[in-house]
mmCIF file of C-alpha atoms in Angstrom:
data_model
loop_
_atom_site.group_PDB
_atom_site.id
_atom_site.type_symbol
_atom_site.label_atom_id
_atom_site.label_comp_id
_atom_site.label_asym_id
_atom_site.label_seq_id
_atom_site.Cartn_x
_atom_site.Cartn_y
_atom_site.Cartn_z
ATOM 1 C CA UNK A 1 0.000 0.000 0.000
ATOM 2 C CA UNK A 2 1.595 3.508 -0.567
ATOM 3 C CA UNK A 3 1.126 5.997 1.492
ATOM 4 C CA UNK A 4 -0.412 9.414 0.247
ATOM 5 C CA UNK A 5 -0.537 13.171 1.578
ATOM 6 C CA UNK A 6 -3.295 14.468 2.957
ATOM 7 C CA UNK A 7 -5.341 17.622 1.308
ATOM 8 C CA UNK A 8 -3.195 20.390 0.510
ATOM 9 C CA UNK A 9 -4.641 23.542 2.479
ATOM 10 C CA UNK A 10 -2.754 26.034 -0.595
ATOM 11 C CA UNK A 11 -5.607 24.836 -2.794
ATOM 12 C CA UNK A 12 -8.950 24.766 -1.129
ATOM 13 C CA UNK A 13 -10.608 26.061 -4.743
ATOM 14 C CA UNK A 14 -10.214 22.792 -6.480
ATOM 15 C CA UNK A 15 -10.662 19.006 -4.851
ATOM 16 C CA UNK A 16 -9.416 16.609 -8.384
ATOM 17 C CA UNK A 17 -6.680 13.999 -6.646
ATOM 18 C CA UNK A 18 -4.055 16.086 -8.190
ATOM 19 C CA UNK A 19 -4.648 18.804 -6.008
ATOM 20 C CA UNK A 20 -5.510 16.729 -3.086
ATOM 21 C CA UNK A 21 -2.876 14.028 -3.625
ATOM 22 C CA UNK A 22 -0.869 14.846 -6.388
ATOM 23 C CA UNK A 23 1.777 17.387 -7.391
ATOM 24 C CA UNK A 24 -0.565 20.235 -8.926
ATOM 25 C CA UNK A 25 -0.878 21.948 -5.348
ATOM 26 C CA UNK A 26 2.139 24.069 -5.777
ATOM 27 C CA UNK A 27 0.219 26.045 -9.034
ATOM 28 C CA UNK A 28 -1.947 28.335 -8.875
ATOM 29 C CA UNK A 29 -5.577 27.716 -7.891
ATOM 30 C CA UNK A 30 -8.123 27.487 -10.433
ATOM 31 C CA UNK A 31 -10.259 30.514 -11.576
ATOM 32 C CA UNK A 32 -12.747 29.745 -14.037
ATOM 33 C CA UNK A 33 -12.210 32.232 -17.106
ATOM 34 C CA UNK A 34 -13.893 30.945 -20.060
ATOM 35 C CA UNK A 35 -18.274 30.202 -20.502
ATOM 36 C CA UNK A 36 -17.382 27.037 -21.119
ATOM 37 C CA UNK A 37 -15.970 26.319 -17.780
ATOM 38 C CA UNK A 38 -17.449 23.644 -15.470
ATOM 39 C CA UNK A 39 -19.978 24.668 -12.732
ATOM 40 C CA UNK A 40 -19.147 23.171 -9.014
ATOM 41 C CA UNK A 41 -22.092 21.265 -9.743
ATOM 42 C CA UNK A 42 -20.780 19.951 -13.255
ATOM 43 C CA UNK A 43 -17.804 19.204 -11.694
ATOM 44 C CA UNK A 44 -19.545 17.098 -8.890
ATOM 45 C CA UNK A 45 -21.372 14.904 -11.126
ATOM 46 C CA UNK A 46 -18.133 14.445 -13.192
ATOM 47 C CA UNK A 47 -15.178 14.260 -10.918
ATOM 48 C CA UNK A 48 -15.912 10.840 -9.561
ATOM 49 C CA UNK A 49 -16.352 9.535 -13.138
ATOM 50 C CA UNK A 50 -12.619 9.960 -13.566
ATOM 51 C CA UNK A 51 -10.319 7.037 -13.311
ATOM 52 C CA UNK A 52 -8.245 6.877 -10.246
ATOM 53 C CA UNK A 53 -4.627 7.103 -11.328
ATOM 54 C CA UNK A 54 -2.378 4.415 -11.008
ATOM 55 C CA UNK A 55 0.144 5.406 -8.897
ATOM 56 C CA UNK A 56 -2.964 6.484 -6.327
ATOM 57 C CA UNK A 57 -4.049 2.891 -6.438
ATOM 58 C CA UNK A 58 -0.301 1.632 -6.048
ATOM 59 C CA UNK A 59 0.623 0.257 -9.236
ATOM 60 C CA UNK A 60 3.480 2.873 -9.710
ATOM 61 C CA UNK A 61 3.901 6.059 -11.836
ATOM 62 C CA UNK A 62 4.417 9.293 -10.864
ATOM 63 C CA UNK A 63 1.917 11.578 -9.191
ATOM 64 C CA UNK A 64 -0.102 14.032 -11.600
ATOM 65 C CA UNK A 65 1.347 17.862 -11.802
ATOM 66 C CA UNK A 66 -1.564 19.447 -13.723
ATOM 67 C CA UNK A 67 -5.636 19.782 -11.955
ATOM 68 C CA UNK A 68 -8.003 17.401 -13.726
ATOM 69 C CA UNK A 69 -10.567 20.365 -13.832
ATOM 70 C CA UNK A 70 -8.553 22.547 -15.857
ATOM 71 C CA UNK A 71 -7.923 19.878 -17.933
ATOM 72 C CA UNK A 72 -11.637 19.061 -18.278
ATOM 73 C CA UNK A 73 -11.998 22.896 -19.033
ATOM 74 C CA UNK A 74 -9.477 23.113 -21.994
ATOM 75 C CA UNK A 75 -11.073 20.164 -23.571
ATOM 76 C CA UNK A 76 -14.544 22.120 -23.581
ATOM 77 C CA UNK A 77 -13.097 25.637 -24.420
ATOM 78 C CA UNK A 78 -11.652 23.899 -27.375
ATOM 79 C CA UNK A 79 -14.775 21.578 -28.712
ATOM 80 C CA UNK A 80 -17.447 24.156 -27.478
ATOM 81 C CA UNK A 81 -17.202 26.267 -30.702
ATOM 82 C CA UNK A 82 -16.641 22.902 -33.260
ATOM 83 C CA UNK A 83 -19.375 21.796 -31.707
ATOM 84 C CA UNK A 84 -21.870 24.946 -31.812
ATOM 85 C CA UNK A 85 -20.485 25.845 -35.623
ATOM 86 C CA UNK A 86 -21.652 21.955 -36.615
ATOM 87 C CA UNK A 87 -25.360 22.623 -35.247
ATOM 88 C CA UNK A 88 -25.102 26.510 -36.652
ATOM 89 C CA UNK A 89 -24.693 24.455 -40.004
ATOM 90 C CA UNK A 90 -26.884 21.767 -39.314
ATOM 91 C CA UNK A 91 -29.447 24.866 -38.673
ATOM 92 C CA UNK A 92 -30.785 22.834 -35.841
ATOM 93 C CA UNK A 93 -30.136 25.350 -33.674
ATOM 94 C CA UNK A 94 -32.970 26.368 -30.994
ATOM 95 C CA UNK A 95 -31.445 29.221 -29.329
ATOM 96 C CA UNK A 96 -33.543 31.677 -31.735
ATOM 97 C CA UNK A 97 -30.451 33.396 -32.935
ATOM 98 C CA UNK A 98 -28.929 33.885 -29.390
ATOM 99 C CA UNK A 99 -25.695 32.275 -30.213
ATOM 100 C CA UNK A 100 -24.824 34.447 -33.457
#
């Protein structure tokens, strides 16, 4: 079994097991800046759907440097506008002209 640190008090914005157990507690805390960024309550639903890393679980590796939120942010500040210029073409849109 390996041992692991406890929370990191530096980071009480953000709970992914990076921040709590990992190496991502010396950056800075997370500070949502895009519309695309996760609610706490989208976060919720999805942080527990994340597998737990391997070195958490003790099958070696190195301990994760970079918060699996922000992560999970990028990914939807990148695909948010693919994915609202394929249903702008589509013209399946039902936001009666809200989103441009």
């Amino acid at each position: 079994m390996v041992a692991v640190a406890g929370s990191s008090p530096s980071t009480p914005g953000c709970d992914c097991l990076a921040h709590r157990f990992g190496n991502a507690a010396d950056r800075p805390e997370r500070r949502p800046r895009y519309g695309s960024d996760m609610s706490d309550a989208e976060w919720a639903a999805v942080r527990d759907l994340l597998p737990v890393p391997g070195w958490l679980a003790g099958r070696g590796g190195r301990p994760e440097g970079y918060c699996h939120r922000q992560m999970i942010d990028q990914c939807r500040e990148v695909k948010a506008p693919m994915v609202l210029s394929r249903v702008r073409r589509a013209g399946s849109c039902r936001c009666r002209g809200l989103c441009g």
